[in-house]
XYZ file of C-alpha atoms in Angstrom:
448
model
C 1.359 -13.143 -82.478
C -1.307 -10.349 -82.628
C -2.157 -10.425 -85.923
C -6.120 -9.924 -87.456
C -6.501 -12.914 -89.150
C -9.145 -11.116 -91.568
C -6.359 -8.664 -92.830
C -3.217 -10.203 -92.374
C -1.753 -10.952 -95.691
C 0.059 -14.028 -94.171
C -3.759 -15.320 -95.480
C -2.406 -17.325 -98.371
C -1.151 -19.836 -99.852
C 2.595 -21.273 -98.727
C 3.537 -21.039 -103.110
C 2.547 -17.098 -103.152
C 5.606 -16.055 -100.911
C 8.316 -19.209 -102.497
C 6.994 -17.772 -106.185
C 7.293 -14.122 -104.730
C 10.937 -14.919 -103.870
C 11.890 -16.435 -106.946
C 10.307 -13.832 -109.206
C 12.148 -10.801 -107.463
C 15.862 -13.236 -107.662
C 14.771 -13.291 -111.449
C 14.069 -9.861 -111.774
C 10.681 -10.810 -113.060
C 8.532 -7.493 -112.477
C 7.184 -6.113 -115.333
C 3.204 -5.960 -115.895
C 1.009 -8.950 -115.258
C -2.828 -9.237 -115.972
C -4.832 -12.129 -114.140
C -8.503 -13.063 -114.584
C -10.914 -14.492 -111.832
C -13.605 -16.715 -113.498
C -15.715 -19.211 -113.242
C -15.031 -22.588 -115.290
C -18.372 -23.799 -115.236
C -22.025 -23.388 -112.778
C -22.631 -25.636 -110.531
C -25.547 -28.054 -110.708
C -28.977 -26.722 -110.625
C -27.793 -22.938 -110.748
C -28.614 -21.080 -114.210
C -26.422 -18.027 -113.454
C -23.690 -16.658 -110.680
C -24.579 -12.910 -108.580
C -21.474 -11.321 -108.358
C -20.394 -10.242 -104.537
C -17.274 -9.729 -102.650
C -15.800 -6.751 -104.701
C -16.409 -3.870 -101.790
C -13.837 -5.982 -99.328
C -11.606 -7.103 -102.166
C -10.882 -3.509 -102.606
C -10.494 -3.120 -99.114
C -8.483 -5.714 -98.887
C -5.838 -4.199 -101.888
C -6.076 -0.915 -100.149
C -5.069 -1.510 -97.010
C -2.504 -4.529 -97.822
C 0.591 -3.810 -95.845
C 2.932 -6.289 -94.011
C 3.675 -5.307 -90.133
C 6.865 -5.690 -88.113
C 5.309 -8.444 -86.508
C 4.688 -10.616 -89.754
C 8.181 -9.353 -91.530
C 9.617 -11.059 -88.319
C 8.039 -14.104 -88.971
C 8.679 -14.302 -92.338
C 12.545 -13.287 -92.047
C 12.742 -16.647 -90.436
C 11.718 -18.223 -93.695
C 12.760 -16.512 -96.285
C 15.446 -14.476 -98.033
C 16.686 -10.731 -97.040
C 15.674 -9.191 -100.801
C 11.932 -10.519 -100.345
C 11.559 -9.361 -96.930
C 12.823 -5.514 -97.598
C 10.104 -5.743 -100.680
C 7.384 -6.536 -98.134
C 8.484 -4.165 -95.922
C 8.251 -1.342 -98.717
C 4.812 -3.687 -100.259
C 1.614 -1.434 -101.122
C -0.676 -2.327 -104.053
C -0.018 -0.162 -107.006
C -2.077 -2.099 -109.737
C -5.365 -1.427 -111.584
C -8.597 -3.243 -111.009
C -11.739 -4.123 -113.523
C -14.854 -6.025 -112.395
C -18.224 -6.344 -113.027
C -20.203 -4.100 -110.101
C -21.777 -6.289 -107.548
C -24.417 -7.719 -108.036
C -24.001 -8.395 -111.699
C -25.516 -11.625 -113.282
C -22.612 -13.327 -114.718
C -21.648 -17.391 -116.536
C -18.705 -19.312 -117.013
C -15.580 -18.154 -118.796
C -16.437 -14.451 -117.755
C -13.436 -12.764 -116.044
C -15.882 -10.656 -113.425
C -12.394 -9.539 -112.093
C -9.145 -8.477 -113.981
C -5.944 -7.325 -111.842
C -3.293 -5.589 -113.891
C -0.424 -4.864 -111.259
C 3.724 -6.104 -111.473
C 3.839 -9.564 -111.315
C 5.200 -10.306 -108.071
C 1.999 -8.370 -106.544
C -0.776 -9.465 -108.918
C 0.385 -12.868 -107.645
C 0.745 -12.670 -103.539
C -2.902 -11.641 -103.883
C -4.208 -14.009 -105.404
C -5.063 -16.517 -102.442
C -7.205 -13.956 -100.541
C -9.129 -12.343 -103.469
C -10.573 -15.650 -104.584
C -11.165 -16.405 -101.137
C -13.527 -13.087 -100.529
C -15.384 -13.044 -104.160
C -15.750 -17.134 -104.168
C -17.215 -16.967 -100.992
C -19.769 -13.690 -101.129
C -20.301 -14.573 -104.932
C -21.803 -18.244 -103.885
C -23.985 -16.916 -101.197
C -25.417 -14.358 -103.011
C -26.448 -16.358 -105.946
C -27.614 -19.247 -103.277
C -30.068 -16.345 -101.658
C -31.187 -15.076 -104.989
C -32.646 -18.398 -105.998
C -35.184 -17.596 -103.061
C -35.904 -14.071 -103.939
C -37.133 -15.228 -107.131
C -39.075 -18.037 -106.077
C -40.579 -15.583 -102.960
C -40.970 -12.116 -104.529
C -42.790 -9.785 -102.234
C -41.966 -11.928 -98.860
C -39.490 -10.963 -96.191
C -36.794 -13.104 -96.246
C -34.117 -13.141 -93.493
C -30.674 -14.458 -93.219
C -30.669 -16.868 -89.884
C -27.524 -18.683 -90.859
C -24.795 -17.195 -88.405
C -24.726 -19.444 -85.743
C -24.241 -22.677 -88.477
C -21.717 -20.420 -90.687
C -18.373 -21.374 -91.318
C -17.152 -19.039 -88.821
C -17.142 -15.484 -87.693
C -16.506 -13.782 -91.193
C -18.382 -16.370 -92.961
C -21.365 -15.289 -90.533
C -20.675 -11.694 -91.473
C -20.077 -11.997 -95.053
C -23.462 -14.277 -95.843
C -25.431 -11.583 -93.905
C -23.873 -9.406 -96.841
C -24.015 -11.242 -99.726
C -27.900 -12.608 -98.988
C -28.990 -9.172 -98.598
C -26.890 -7.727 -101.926
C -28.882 -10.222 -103.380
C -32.418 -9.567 -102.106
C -33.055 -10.661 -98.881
C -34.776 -8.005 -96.351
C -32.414 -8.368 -93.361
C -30.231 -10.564 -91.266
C -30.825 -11.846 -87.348
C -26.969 -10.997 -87.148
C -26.792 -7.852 -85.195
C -23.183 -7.139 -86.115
C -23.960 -7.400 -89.973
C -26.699 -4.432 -88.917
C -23.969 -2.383 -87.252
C -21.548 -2.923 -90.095
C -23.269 -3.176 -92.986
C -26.505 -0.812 -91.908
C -29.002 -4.150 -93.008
C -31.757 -4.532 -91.700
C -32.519 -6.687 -88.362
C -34.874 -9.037 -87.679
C -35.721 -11.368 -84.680
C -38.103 -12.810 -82.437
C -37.139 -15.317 -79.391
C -35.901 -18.809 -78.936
C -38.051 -21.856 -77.610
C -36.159 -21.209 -74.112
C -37.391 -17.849 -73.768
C -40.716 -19.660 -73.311
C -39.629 -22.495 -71.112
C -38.378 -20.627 -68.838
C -41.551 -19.043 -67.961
C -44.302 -21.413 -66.072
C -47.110 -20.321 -68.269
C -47.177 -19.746 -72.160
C -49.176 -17.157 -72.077
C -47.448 -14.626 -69.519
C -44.007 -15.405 -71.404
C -46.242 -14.192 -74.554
C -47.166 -11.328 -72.375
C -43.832 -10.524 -71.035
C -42.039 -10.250 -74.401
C -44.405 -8.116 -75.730
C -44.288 -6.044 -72.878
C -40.488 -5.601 -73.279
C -40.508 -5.425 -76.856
C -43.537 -3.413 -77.444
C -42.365 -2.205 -80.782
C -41.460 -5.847 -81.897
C -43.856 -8.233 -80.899
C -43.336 -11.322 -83.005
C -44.220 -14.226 -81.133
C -42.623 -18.145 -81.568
C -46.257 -20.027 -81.120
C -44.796 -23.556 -81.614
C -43.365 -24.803 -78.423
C -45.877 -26.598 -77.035
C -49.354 -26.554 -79.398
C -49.542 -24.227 -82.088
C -52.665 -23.330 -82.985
C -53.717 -23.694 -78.706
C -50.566 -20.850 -78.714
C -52.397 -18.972 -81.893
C -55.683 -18.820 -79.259
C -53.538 -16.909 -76.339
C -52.240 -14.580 -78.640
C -55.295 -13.282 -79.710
C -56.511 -13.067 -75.922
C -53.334 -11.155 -75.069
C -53.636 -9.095 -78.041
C -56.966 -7.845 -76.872
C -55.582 -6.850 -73.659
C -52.532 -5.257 -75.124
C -54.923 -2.758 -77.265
C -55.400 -0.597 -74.233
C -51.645 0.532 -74.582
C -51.321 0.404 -77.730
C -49.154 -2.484 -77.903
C -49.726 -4.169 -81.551
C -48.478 -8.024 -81.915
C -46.960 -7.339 -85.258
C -46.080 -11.581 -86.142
C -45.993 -14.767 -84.685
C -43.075 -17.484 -85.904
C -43.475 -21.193 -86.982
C -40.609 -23.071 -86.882
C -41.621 -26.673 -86.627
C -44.157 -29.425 -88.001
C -45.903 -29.285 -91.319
C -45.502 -25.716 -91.623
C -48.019 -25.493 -94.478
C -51.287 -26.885 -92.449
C -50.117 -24.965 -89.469
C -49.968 -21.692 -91.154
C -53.476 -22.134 -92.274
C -55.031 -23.284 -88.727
C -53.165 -20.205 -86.859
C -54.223 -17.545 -90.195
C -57.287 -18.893 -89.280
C -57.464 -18.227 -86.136
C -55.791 -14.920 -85.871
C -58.466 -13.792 -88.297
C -61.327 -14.515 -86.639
C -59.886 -12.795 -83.290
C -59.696 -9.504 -85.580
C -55.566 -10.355 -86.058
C -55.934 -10.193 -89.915
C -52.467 -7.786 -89.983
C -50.743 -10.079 -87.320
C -48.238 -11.730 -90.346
C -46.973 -15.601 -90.224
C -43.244 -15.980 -90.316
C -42.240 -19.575 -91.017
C -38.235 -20.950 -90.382
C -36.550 -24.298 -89.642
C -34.307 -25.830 -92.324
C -35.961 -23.897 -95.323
C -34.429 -23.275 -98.544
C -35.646 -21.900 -101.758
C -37.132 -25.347 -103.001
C -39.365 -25.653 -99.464
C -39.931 -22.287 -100.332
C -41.640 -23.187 -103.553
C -42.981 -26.103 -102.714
C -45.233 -23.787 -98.985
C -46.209 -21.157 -101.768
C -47.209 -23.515 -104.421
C -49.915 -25.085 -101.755
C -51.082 -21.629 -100.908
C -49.676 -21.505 -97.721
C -50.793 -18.284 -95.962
C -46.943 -17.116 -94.775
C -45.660 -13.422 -95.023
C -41.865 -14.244 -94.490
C -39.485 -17.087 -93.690
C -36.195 -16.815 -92.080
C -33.681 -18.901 -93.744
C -30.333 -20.170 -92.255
C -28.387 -23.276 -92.641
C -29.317 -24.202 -96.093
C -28.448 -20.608 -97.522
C -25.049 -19.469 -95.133
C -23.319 -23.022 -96.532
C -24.798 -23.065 -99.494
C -26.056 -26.685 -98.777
C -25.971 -27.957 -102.427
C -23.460 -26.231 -103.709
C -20.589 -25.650 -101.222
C -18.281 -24.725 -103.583
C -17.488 -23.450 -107.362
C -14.956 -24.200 -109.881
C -13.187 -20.883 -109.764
C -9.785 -19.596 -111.041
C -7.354 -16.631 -111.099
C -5.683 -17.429 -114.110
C -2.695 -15.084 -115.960
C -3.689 -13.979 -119.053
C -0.779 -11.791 -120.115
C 2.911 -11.086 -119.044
C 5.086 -8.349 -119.950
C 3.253 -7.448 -122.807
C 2.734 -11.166 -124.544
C -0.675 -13.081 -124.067
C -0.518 -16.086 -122.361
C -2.634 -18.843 -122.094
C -2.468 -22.331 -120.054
C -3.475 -25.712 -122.302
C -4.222 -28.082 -119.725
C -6.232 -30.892 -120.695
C -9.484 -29.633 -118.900
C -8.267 -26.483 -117.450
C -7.536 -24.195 -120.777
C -7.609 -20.327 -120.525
C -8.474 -17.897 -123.094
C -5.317 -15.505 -123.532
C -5.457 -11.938 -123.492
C -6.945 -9.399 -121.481
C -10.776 -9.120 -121.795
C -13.769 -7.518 -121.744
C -17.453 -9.148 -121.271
C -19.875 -7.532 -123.564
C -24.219 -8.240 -122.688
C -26.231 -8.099 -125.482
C -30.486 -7.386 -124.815
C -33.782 -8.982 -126.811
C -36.074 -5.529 -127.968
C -38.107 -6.467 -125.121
C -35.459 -6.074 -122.492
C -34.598 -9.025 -121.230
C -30.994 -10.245 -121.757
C -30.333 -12.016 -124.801
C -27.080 -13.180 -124.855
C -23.005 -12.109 -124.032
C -19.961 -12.408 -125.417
C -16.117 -12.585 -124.422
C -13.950 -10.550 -126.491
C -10.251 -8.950 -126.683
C -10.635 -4.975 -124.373
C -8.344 -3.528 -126.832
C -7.962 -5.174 -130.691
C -11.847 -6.450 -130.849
C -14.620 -4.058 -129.598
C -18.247 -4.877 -129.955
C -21.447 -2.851 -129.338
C -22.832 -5.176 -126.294
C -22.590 -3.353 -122.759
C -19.327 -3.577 -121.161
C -19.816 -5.343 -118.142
C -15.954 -5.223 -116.460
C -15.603 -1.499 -115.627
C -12.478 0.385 -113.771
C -12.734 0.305 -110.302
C -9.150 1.234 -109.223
C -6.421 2.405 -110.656
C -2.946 2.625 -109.699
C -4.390 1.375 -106.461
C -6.218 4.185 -105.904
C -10.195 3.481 -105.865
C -11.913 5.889 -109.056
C -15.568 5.552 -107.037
C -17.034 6.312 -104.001
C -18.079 3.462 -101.874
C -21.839 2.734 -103.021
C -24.231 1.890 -100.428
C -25.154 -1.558 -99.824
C -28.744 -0.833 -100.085
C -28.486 1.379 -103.641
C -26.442 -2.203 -104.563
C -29.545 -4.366 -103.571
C -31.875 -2.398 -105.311
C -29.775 -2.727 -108.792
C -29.920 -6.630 -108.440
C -33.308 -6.830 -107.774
C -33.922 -4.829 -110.494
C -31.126 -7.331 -113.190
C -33.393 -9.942 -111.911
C -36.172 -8.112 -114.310
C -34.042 -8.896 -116.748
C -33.724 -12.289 -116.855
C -35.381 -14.645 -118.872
C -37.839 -16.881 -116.917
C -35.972 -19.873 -118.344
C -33.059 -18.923 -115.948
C -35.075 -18.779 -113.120
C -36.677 -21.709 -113.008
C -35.095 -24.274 -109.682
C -35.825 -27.275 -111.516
C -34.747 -27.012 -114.922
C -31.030 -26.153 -116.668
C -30.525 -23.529 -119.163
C -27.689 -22.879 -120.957
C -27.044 -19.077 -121.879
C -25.573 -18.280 -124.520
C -21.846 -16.181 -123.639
C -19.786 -16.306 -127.235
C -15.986 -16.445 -127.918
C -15.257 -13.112 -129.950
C -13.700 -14.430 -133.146
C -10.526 -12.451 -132.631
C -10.335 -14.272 -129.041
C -10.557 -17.584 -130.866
C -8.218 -16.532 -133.478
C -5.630 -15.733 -130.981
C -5.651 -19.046 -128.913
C -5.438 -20.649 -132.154
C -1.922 -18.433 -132.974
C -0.652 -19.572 -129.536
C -1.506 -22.792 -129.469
C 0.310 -23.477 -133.364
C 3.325 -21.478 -131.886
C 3.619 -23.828 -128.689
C 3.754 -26.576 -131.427
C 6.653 -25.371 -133.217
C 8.455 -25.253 -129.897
């Protein structure tokens, strides 16, 4: 079948199209509102970055089932669900937090309000997309805060999970802080910023490290970033400098040179050393190979002399924390709150709004959960309207104006929550009236 398997909306679960069926037999249509949340972080992370929205609303926009997959599907199910497919085009409203957001557990950073039937076939793919954006970025942002200043670059794609997964961590890391991606397609659809310098073969295949130095640089005389660790580091620090004194007569600058193996932190001394005294003192270190942000803390700490590190495997699987305990849970039907009371899994009914509250000084201080309509509070409403009627209300925001609003939440923080090593609870509130109204539900479900 020629289907895209990034847009088909055969993406989902087997239960979305058998509960589909049985809520159109049942005439079960009227307005449902489901919440995507986090039930708790997972260990060693003191907040979430929200990511993923842009291509969820992509996703709702341009949901539509072809000829090809009605086929399919007609050989499955019944005639009445296949003519509602055929006819199928999002029609619901959408809140979320922007991207880029800081958000905790319990807080819906996504609220669909849409018929039933479609508020549910979605469901699979829009946890999919936010889950998987939402753990990268707040993987990457861990090293932003513990490298402020430094370039940092995304060199995951080739160990990603795949072609999107490649794509979409290029996204998310930069959203989050990072200065580019070695992905070239993430540059031509996203506009981030490349960055790159040559594999170890580049100079094995040349008989002499020096005239594979020379070579690159002659090809790429705008990029010159050297990888100096093949063979003998700081001996490949010493050619540089040679070269770069006959490159001056064209005007050929070497603008880096790469580590990517040993004790990084002794070799970045030797080689800033020796670039130095051959009159290289702009020539930057850039430092990779199986980095993450607690090698990242632990090279700056020393006072390792290194300008930027390029970051991969660790960061586009989100090594120690592969997944999160996410949900898309409904929180009202046809008008009636509803919440689910399974031991461990409970929901907080209603439809909801996440309210931030600030210390004088700035920094945030503390949120709470609360009712949208029946219980409003003077925080800052962090779930805002980003579609309605499924119709997007905004223009599509740059990813580089979203970037530069998480850097600057990340002012905001308090410098408990940024800390890798220690856990700190922030405080996020259940709105009395919230409380109240699980209570009501839960004493009527007894009386049942």
């Amino acid at each position: 079948m020629k289907i895209n398997p990034f847009s088909s909306p055969l993406l989902a679960d087997l239960y979305q199209f058998t509960m589909l069926q049985s809520y159109l037999e049942q005439g079960m249509q009227e307005t449902a509102v489901f919440e995507l949340f986090i039930r708790k972080l997972p260990p060693g992370r003191n907040f979430m970055v929200a990511a993923g929205l842009e291509q969820v609303l992509d996703f709702l926009e341009n949901l539509q089932f072809s000829a090809e997959e009605l086929s399919w599907l007609a050989t499955r199910f019944r005639p009445p669900l296949i003519d509602y497919l055929e006819r199928f085009h999002f029609i619901g409203d959408v809140h979320a937090m922007p991207e880029g957001t800081l958000f905790f557990p319990n807080e819906p950073i996504l609220r669909i309000t849409a018929p039933l039937p479609q508020a549910q076939l979605i469901e699979s793919r829009i946890i999919n997309i936010l889950h998987f954006e939402t753990l990268i970025a707040s993987k990457a942002a861990r090293s932003v805060l513990v490298a402020p200043g430094k370039l940092l670059v995304d060199f995951g794609m080739r160990r990603a999970h795949g072609a999107e997964a490649a794509l979409l961590a290029a996204r998310a890391s930069y959203l989050a802080g990072f200065s580019g991606s070695a992905t070239v397609l993430a540059g031509a659809l996203y506009g981030i910023p490349l960055y790159g310098t040559m594999a170890h073969a580049y100079i094995q295949a040349h008989a002499d490290e020096s005239m594979a130095f020379e070579h690159f640089a002659r090809s790429n005389p705008n990029n010159v970033v050297l990888l100096i660790d093949t063979y003998d580091t700081e001996a490949a620090a010493g050619k540089v400098v040679e070269l770069a004194k006959r490159l001056q007569t064209e005007h050929i600058h070497i603008k880096g040179v790469r580590l990517d193996s040993g004790d990084l932190a002794p070799h970045a001394h030797n080689v800033r050393r020796i670039l130095d005294q051959g009159g290289l003192q702009s020539t930057a270190i850039f430092a990779s190979g199986n980095l993450d942000e607690y090698r990242l803390q632990t090279l700056l700490g020393s006072g390792a002399p290194i300008d930027g590190f390029g970051i991969g495997t660790a960061l586009d699987v989100s090594i120690d924390a592969p997944a999160l305990d996410c949900a898309y849970k409904l929180q009202e039907y046809a008008g009636k709150p509803r919440r689910k009371r399974s031991e461990g899994k409970a929901t907080w009914p209603g439809r909801k709004q996440v309210y931030r509250y600030y210390a004088p000084q700035g920094e945030m201080s503390h949120d709470m959960v609360a009712l949208e309509d029946s219980d409003p509070c003077e925080g800052e409403p962090l779930l805002v309207p980003m579609m309605l009627a499924g119709q997007r209300i905004h223009r599509t925001r740059p990813l580089q104006e979203i970037r530069q609003q998480t850097l600057a939440r990340y002012v905001r923080l308090p410098e408990s929550l940024t800390e890798l090593e220690t856990t700190t609870h922030y405080p996020v509130t259940i709105s009395p009236a919230l409380q109240a109204l699980a209570k009501q539900l839960d004493d009527e479900a007894m009386t049942h």
